[in-house]
Coordinates of C-alpha atoms and ligand atoms in Angstrom, one line a residue:
M1 CA 26.4 -17.4 -3.1
D2 CA 27.1 -15.8 -6.5
L3 CA 23.7 -14.2 -7.3
L4 CA 23.2 -12.3 -4.1
D5 CA 26.7 -11.1 -4.2
T6 CA 25.6 -9.8 -7.4
L7 CA 22.2 -8.5 -6.5
T8 CA 24.2 -6.8 -3.6
A9 CA 26.6 -4.8 -5.5
K10 CA 24.0 -4.1 -8.3
G11 CA 21.7 -2.6 -5.3
L12 CA 24.8 -0.9 -3.7
R13 CA 25.3 1.1 -7.2
G14 CA 21.5 1.5 -7.6
D15 CA 21.4 -0.6 -10.7
V16 CA 18.2 -3.0 -11.4
P17 CA 18.9 -6.9 -11.8
T18 CA 17.7 -9.0 -14.4
R19 CA 14.6 -10.6 -14.8
E20 CA 16.0 -14.1 -14.3
E21 CA 18.1 -12.7 -11.1
A22 CA 14.8 -11.3 -9.5
L23 CA 13.2 -14.9 -10.4
A24 CA 15.9 -16.8 -8.7
V25 CA 15.3 -14.6 -5.9
L26 CA 11.9 -15.7 -5.2
A27 CA 13.2 -19.7 -6.0
T28 CA 15.3 -19.6 -2.9
T29 CA 15.1 -21.9 -0.1
D30 CA 14.4 -21.3 3.7
D31 CA 17.6 -22.6 4.2
E32 CA 18.9 -19.6 2.0
L33 CA 16.2 -17.1 3.5
L34 CA 18.5 -15.2 6.1
D35 CA 21.1 -14.6 3.2
V36 CA 18.6 -13.1 1.1
V37 CA 17.4 -10.7 3.8
A38 CA 21.3 -9.9 5.0
A39 CA 22.0 -9.0 1.4
A40 CA 18.9 -6.9 0.5
G41 CA 19.3 -5.3 3.4
K42 CA 22.3 -4.1 2.7
V43 CA 20.9 -2.5 -0.2
R44 CA 18.1 -1.1 2.2
R45 CA 20.6 0.8 4.5
R46 CA 22.4 2.1 1.9
W47 CA 19.7 4.3 0.3
F48 CA 17.5 4.7 3.3
G49 CA 19.8 3.7 6.4
R50 CA 18.0 2.6 9.7
R51 CA 14.5 5.3 8.9
V52 CA 11.5 3.9 8.7
K53 CA 8.7 6.0 7.2
L54 CA 5.5 5.6 9.0
N55 CA 2.1 6.5 6.7
Y56 CA -1.4 6.8 8.0
L57 CA -4.4 5.6 6.6
V58 CA -7.8 7.9 6.3
N59 CA -10.4 5.8 4.8
L60 CA -12.4 8.9 3.5
K61 CA -15.5 6.8 2.0
S62 CA -16.2 3.5 2.6
G63 CA -17.5 0.5 0.8
L64 CA -20.4 0.0 -1.7
C65 CA -18.2 0.1 -4.8
P66 CA -19.4 -0.5 -8.4
E67 CA -16.1 -2.2 -9.6
D68 CA -15.4 -5.7 -9.3
C69 CA -11.7 -6.1 -7.9
N70 CA -11.8 -9.6 -6.6
Y71 CA -9.5 -8.7 -3.5
C72 CA -11.5 -6.1 -2.3
S73 CA -13.7 -5.9 0.7
Q74 CA -15.9 -3.1 -0.9
R75 CA -16.1 -4.5 -4.1
L76 CA -19.7 -5.1 -5.8
G77 CA -21.0 -7.7 -4.3
S78 CA -18.9 -8.0 -1.1
K79 CA -20.7 -10.0 1.8
A80 CA -17.6 -8.6 4.1
E81 CA -19.0 -7.4 7.2
I82 CA -17.2 -3.9 6.8
L83 CA -17.8 -0.2 7.9
K84 CA -20.1 1.4 5.2
Y85 CA -20.2 5.4 4.9
T86 CA -20.3 7.9 2.6
W87 CA -17.6 11.0 2.6
L88 CA -16.5 12.1 6.1
K89 CA -16.5 15.6 6.4
P90 CA -13.6 17.6 6.3
D91 CA -13.0 18.3 9.9
Q92 CA -13.6 14.6 11.0
A93 CA -11.2 13.5 8.4
A94 CA -8.8 15.9 9.9
E95 CA -9.3 14.9 13.6
A96 CA -8.4 11.1 12.0
A97 CA -5.3 12.6 10.2
R98 CA -4.2 14.4 13.3
A99 CA -4.3 10.7 15.5
G100 CA -1.7 9.8 13.0
V101 CA 0.6 12.2 12.8
A102 CA 0.3 12.7 16.4
G103 CA 1.4 8.8 16.3
G104 CA 4.3 9.6 14.6
A105 CA 2.8 9.2 10.9
K106 CA 4.8 11.7 8.6
R107 CA 2.3 11.1 5.6
V108 CA -1.5 11.1 5.8
C109 CA -2.8 8.6 2.9
L110 CA -6.3 9.9 1.8
V111 CA -8.3 7.3 0.3
A112 CA -12.1 6.6 -0.9
S113 CA -13.8 3.8 -2.7
G114 CA -15.3 4.0 -6.0
R115 CA -14.4 3.8 -9.7
G116 CA -12.9 7.4 -10.0
P117 CA -13.9 10.9 -8.5
T118 CA -16.2 13.3 -9.5
D119 CA -15.2 16.8 -9.9
R120 CA -17.2 17.9 -7.1
D121 CA -15.4 14.9 -5.0
I122 CA -12.1 16.6 -6.1
D123 CA -14.0 19.7 -4.4
R124 CA -14.5 17.5 -1.5
V125 CA -10.8 16.5 -1.0
T126 CA -9.1 20.0 -1.8
D127 CA -11.4 20.9 1.3
T128 CA -10.0 18.0 3.7
M129 CA -6.5 18.5 2.8
A130 CA -7.0 22.3 3.7
A131 CA -8.3 21.1 7.0
I132 CA -5.4 18.5 7.8
Q133 CA -3.0 21.2 6.4
E134 CA -4.0 23.9 8.6
A135 CA -3.3 21.6 11.8
D136 CA -0.4 20.1 10.3
P137 CA 1.8 22.1 7.8
E138 CA 4.0 19.9 7.3
V139 CA 2.5 16.8 6.9
E140 CA 2.6 14.9 3.4
I141 CA -0.6 13.9 1.7
C142 CA -1.3 11.3 -0.6
V143 CA -4.7 10.9 -2.1
C144 CA -6.2 7.9 -3.7
L145 CA -9.3 8.2 -5.0
G146 CA -9.3 5.7 -8.1
L147 CA -9.1 6.4 -12.1
L148 CA -8.4 10.0 -12.7
S149 CA -10.1 12.0 -15.4
D150 CA -8.3 14.9 -17.4
N151 CA -7.4 17.8 -15.2
Q152 CA -8.0 16.2 -11.9
A153 CA -4.4 15.1 -11.1
E154 CA -3.6 18.9 -11.6
R155 CA -6.3 19.9 -9.2
L156 CA -5.4 18.0 -6.6
K157 CA -1.5 19.1 -6.8
A158 CA -2.7 22.7 -7.1
A159 CA -4.6 22.4 -3.6
G160 CA -1.8 20.8 -2.0
A161 CA -1.5 17.0 -2.3
D162 CA 2.0 15.4 -2.5
A163 CA 1.6 11.8 -3.9
Y164 CA -1.4 9.9 -5.7
N165 CA -1.6 6.4 -5.1
H166 CA -2.8 3.9 -7.5
N167 CA -1.7 0.4 -7.4
L168 CA -1.1 -1.7 -10.7
N169 CA -1.5 -4.9 -8.2
T170 CA -0.6 -7.9 -10.8
S171 CA 0.7 -8.5 -14.4
E172 CA -0.8 -7.5 -17.2
K173 CA -1.1 -10.8 -18.2
T174 CA -3.7 -11.7 -15.5
Y175 CA -5.3 -8.4 -14.8
G176 CA -8.0 -9.5 -16.0
D177 CA -8.4 -12.4 -13.7
I178 CA -9.1 -10.3 -10.9
T179 CA -11.1 -7.2 -12.3
T180 CA -13.2 -7.2 -15.2
T181 CA -14.9 -3.4 -14.6
H182 CA -11.4 -2.0 -15.6
T183 CA -8.3 -2.4 -17.3
Y184 CA -4.6 -2.7 -16.7
A185 CA -3.9 -0.1 -19.1
D186 CA -6.7 2.1 -17.5
R187 CA -4.3 1.8 -14.1
V188 CA -1.2 3.0 -16.0
D189 CA -3.0 6.0 -17.7
T190 CA -3.8 7.0 -13.9
V191 CA -0.2 6.5 -12.6
K192 CA 0.9 8.5 -15.9
K193 CA -1.7 11.3 -15.1
A194 CA -0.5 11.6 -11.6
H195 CA 3.2 11.8 -12.6
G196 CA 2.4 13.9 -15.3
A197 CA 1.2 16.5 -12.8
G198 CA 3.6 16.7 -10.8
L199 CA 2.7 14.5 -7.9
S200 CA 4.9 11.5 -6.6
A201 CA 3.8 8.7 -7.9
C202 CA 2.8 5.7 -5.4
S203 CA 1.9 2.5 -7.2
G204 CA 2.6 -1.1 -6.2
L205 CA 1.1 -4.8 -6.0
I206 CA -0.8 -7.4 -3.9
A207 CA 0.5 -10.8 -3.6
G208 CA -0.8 -13.9 -2.6
M209 CA -3.7 -13.8 -5.2
G210 CA -2.4 -17.1 -7.2
E211 CA -0.1 -15.8 -9.1
S212 CA 2.9 -16.9 -10.5
D213 CA 6.4 -15.9 -9.6
E214 CA 6.5 -14.6 -13.2
D215 CA 3.8 -12.3 -12.7
L216 CA 5.1 -10.9 -9.7
V217 CA 8.0 -10.0 -11.4
D218 CA 6.4 -8.3 -14.3
V219 CA 4.5 -6.1 -12.1
V220 CA 7.6 -5.1 -10.3
F221 CA 9.6 -4.4 -13.2
A222 CA 6.4 -2.6 -14.6
L223 CA 6.4 -0.1 -11.8
R224 CA 10.1 0.8 -12.0
E225 CA 9.4 1.5 -15.4
L226 CA 6.6 3.7 -14.5
G227 CA 8.6 5.6 -12.2
S228 CA 6.7 4.9 -9.3
D229 CA 8.5 6.6 -5.8
S230 CA 6.8 4.8 -3.6
V231 CA 6.2 1.0 -3.9
P232 CA 3.6 -0.6 -1.5
V233 CA 3.5 -4.3 -1.3
N234 CA 0.0 -5.9 0.0
F235 CA 0.0 -9.5 0.8
L236 CA -3.9 -10.3 0.2
I237 CA -6.3 -10.1 3.2
P238 CA -8.5 -13.0 2.6
F239 CA -11.9 -11.3 3.2
E240 CA -14.8 -13.7 4.1
G241 CA -17.2 -12.8 1.7
T242 CA -14.9 -12.1 -1.3
P243 CA -14.1 -14.2 -4.1
L244 CA -10.7 -14.7 -2.6
A245 CA -11.5 -15.8 1.0
K246 CA -10.0 -19.1 0.4
E247 CA -6.8 -17.8 -1.3
W248 CA -4.4 -18.3 1.9
N249 CA -1.1 -19.3 -0.1
L250 CA 1.7 -16.9 1.6
T251 CA 4.0 -17.7 4.2
P252 CA 6.2 -15.8 6.3
Q253 CA 8.9 -16.6 4.3
R254 CA 7.4 -16.2 1.1
C255 CA 6.6 -12.6 2.0
L256 CA 10.1 -12.2 3.1
R257 CA 11.4 -13.3 -0.5
I258 CA 8.8 -11.1 -2.1
L259 CA 9.9 -8.3 -0.2
A260 CA 13.8 -8.4 -0.9
M261 CA 12.9 -9.2 -4.8
V262 CA 11.1 -5.8 -4.7
R263 CA 14.0 -4.2 -2.8
F264 CA 16.4 -5.0 -5.4
V265 CA 14.4 -4.4 -8.5
N266 CA 14.2 -0.7 -6.8
P267 CA 16.9 -0.5 -4.7
D268 CA 16.4 3.3 -4.0
T269 CA 12.7 3.9 -4.2
E270 CA 10.6 3.6 -1.1
V271 CA 9.7 0.2 -0.7
R272 CA 6.4 -0.1 2.1
I273 CA 5.1 -3.2 3.5
A274 CA 1.2 -2.4 3.1
G275 CA -2.1 -4.1 3.8
G276 CA -1.9 -8.0 5.4
R277 CA 1.3 -7.3 7.3
E278 CA 0.5 -8.9 10.6
V279 CA -1.9 -11.3 8.8
H280 CA 0.9 -12.9 7.0
L281 CA 4.1 -11.7 8.3
R282 CA 3.3 -12.2 11.8
S283 CA 6.0 -12.7 14.2
M284 CA 8.6 -12.3 11.2
Q285 CA 7.4 -8.4 10.5
P286 CA 10.7 -7.3 11.9
L287 CA 12.6 -9.1 9.5
G288 CA 10.3 -7.0 7.0
L289 CA 11.9 -3.7 8.4
H290 CA 15.3 -4.8 6.9
L291 CA 14.0 -4.9 3.5
A292 CA 11.3 -2.3 3.2
N293 CA 11.8 1.5 4.4
S294 CA 8.0 2.2 5.0
I295 CA 4.9 0.7 6.8
F296 CA 1.5 2.1 7.9
L297 CA 1.0 3.1 11.2
G298 CA -2.1 1.1 12.8
D299 CA -5.2 0.3 11.0
Y300 CA -6.0 -0.1 7.5
L301 CA -8.7 0.8 5.3
T302 CA -11.2 -2.1 6.5
S303 CA -9.0 -4.5 8.5
E304 CA -7.4 -3.8 11.8
G305 CA -3.4 -3.9 12.2
Q306 CA -1.8 -4.2 15.3
A307 CA -2.0 -1.5 17.9
G308 CA 0.0 1.7 17.0
Q309 CA 2.3 1.6 19.8
T310 CA 3.2 -2.0 19.0
D311 CA 4.1 -0.7 15.3
L312 CA 6.6 1.8 17.0
D313 CA 8.0 -0.8 19.7
M314 CA 8.4 -3.1 16.9
I315 CA 10.8 -0.7 15.1
K316 CA 12.6 0.5 18.0
D317 CA 13.2 -3.1 19.1
A318 CA 14.6 -4.1 15.6
G319 CA 17.0 -1.6 16.0
F320 CA 15.4 0.9 13.4
E321 CA 14.3 4.6 14.0
V322 CA 11.2 6.5 12.8
E323 CA 11.8 9.0 9.9
G324 CA 11.1 12.5 10.9
A325 CA 9.0 15.3 9.4
G326 CA 12.2 17.4 8.4
E327 CA 14.2 14.2 6.5
A328 CA 14.0 13.3 3.3
T329 CA 12.5 9.7 2.1
L330 CA 14.1 9.2 -0.9
P331 CA 17.7 9.6 -1.7
R332 CA 19.0 12.8 -3.4
H333 CA 19.3 11.5 -7.0
R334 CA 15.7 10.4 -6.7
A335 CA 14.0 13.2 -5.1
D336 CA 15.8 15.4 -8.2
V337 CA 14.4 13.1 -10.7
A338 CA 11.1 13.8 -9.4
A339 CA 11.6 17.7 -9.2
A340 CA 12.3 17.4 -12.8
S341 CA 9.5 15.5 -13.8
S342 CA 6.9 18.1 -11.6
A343 CA 8.8 21.0 -13.3
A344 CA 8.9 19.4 -17.1
S345 CA 4.6 18.8 -16.1
A346 CA 4.1 22.5 -15.4
C347 CA 3.4 23.6 -19.3
G348 CA 0.4 21.0 -18.6
T349 CA 1.3 18.1 -20.7
A350 CA -1.7 16.6 -19.2
A351 CA -2.2 12.9 -20.7
S352 CA -4.8 12.3 -24.1
A353 CA -6.6 9.2 -23.5
C354 CA -9.8 10.3 -21.1
G355 CA -9.7 8.7 -17.5
S356 CA -11.9 5.9 -17.4
G357 CA -11.8 2.7 -15.4
G358 CA -10.6 2.7 -11.7
G359 CA -10.4 2.1 -8.3
C360 CA -8.1 2.6 -5.8
G361 CA -6.8 -0.3 -3.9
P362 CA -4.6 -1.1 -1.1
C363 CA -5.3 -3.2 1.6
G364 CA -8.8 -4.3 3.1
G365 CA -11.8 -3.0 2.3
H366 CA -14.1 -0.4 3.5
A367 CA -17.5 0.2 3.4
H368 CA -20.7 2.4 3.5
A369 CA -21.4 3.8 7.0
P370 CA -23.9 4.4 9.1
E371 CA -23.7 7.7 10.7
A372 CA -23.6 6.7 14.1
A373 CA -20.8 4.9 15.2
P374 CA -21.6 0.9 16.7
A375 CA -21.5 1.1 20.5
P376 CA -18.0 -0.6 21.6
E377 CA -20.3 -3.9 22.8
A378 CA -21.9 -3.8 19.8
A379 CA -18.3 -3.4 18.1
D380 CA -17.5 -6.6 19.2
A381 CA -20.0 -8.3 18.3
L382 CA -19.8 -7.4 15.1
T383 CA -16.1 -8.1 15.0
A384 CA -16.3 -10.4 11.7
T385 CA -13.2 -13.0 11.9
A386 CA -12.7 -14.4 8.4
T387 CA -12.1 -18.3 8.7
A388 CA -9.4 -19.9 6.3
I389 CA -7.0 -22.2 5.8
E390 CA -3.2 -21.8 5.4
A391 CA -2.1 -23.6 2.8
S392 CA 0.9 -24.7 4.3
G393 CA -0.4 -26.5 7.3
D394 CA -4.4 -26.5 6.5
E395 CA -4.3 -24.8 10.0
L396 CA -7.3 -22.6 10.7
R397 CA -6.7 -19.4 11.1
S398 CA -9.8 -17.3 12.1
D399 CA -7.8 -14.9 14.5
L400 CA -6.4 -13.4 11.5
V401 CA -8.5 -11.1 9.7
K402 CA -10.4 -8.8 11.9
V403 CA -12.7 -6.0 10.3
R404 CA -11.8 -2.4 11.6
L405 CA -14.8 -1.1 13.5
R406 CA -13.0 1.5 14.8
G407 CA -11.6 5.1 14.0
A408 CA -12.6 7.1 10.9
G409 CA -16.6 6.4 10.3
T410 CA -17.0 5.3 13.7
E411 CA -17.0 7.2 17.1
L412 CA -14.7 5.2 18.7
A413 CA -10.6 6.0 19.1
P414 CA -8.6 5.5 16.0
N415 CA -5.5 2.8 16.7
A416 CA -2.8 5.1 16.1
Ligands
SF4_8 S1 -9.9 -1.8 -5.0 FE1 -11.0 0.0 -5.1 S2 -12.0 0.3 -7.2 FE2 -11.4 -2.0 -6.6 S3 -13.3 -2.7 -5.7 FE3 -12.0 -1.7 -4.1 S4 -12.6 0.5 -3.9 FE4 -13.7 -0.6 -6.0

């Protein structure tokens, strides 16, 4: 297939395909799928070998967000029965992070719901990072707090953060269809602020919200142009109680084509399978490892993932290995670019426009939490399952979306 030969050759050189080539990947048939995976897999192995980076989510503050992101279980007016709690204390967050690191995670992702942090929130996160780094000095820390105001990224960098996550989620053209309380430009501004402060930029997308192939290609090329070092690919988790609860329009094959397209456009960038991996790839998850070089271990912000040990077994069974703390994730030339960006920012070229708008954005949802955790029996009773219909077969999938009711914000052991 000429297309795949061309894309493989470009990817092995680190070159980016054309828009038309990226669209053509999304248009391939199921008969061609394994050839697509094999071609993108060569590119993945060229830059990342057989390593899989594990990341661990700690939901610092869950639910009751004033923003209205349609995909999010924590949005304004969400009826999803998720955990809801205010800021975890530093020692609580550090305990949750330790579980993830003990399970093999190299990066801990500290996430809080909301439009964006106050300066007091930055103080809280600074204390939390100190508590985590005291126990695990080598752990990478990525922070996700929504839209940043001036100098907040610099403060996070000075406090020891390695990266900042803020997803673009979808194309500029359709952004207003999924959120009205902030804009695509607000999100771009925050990614630039993070990058400008010398933080590694982690920014990705959500597929399955009803977008077109053109929208997906638009956002993936925008992320490449923004210089995102890590691209999380979320597959919409249609939570009951959110406006997108009925959007079951992904199949495992479609997810693999999207991951392959993202890999071809970002040959030498960390590509992470994020929220929705278990829900939409299901038994095809191992094939996703041939495309992405990074996943989350265990649970997501507001939804359950598969058991952490199952993640580890899957990686091993598929012939991959967990990336160690001492191993570089990015290829050397990309790491050099990141370092140069960091050095250039040391003179303090903070972005001009004042940060407004906000929101984090990966995965599931969170909540505003009761101080006390639900008892195990109550947790079972509460385990809400979202009933939905998969477009590919009108099949009820009430078994697929489970609200997270363990780990951070509860007294139950985390899944790691
Ligand atoms: S994605 Fe972030 S900003 Fe948007 S509703 Fe959810 S928590 Fe709020």
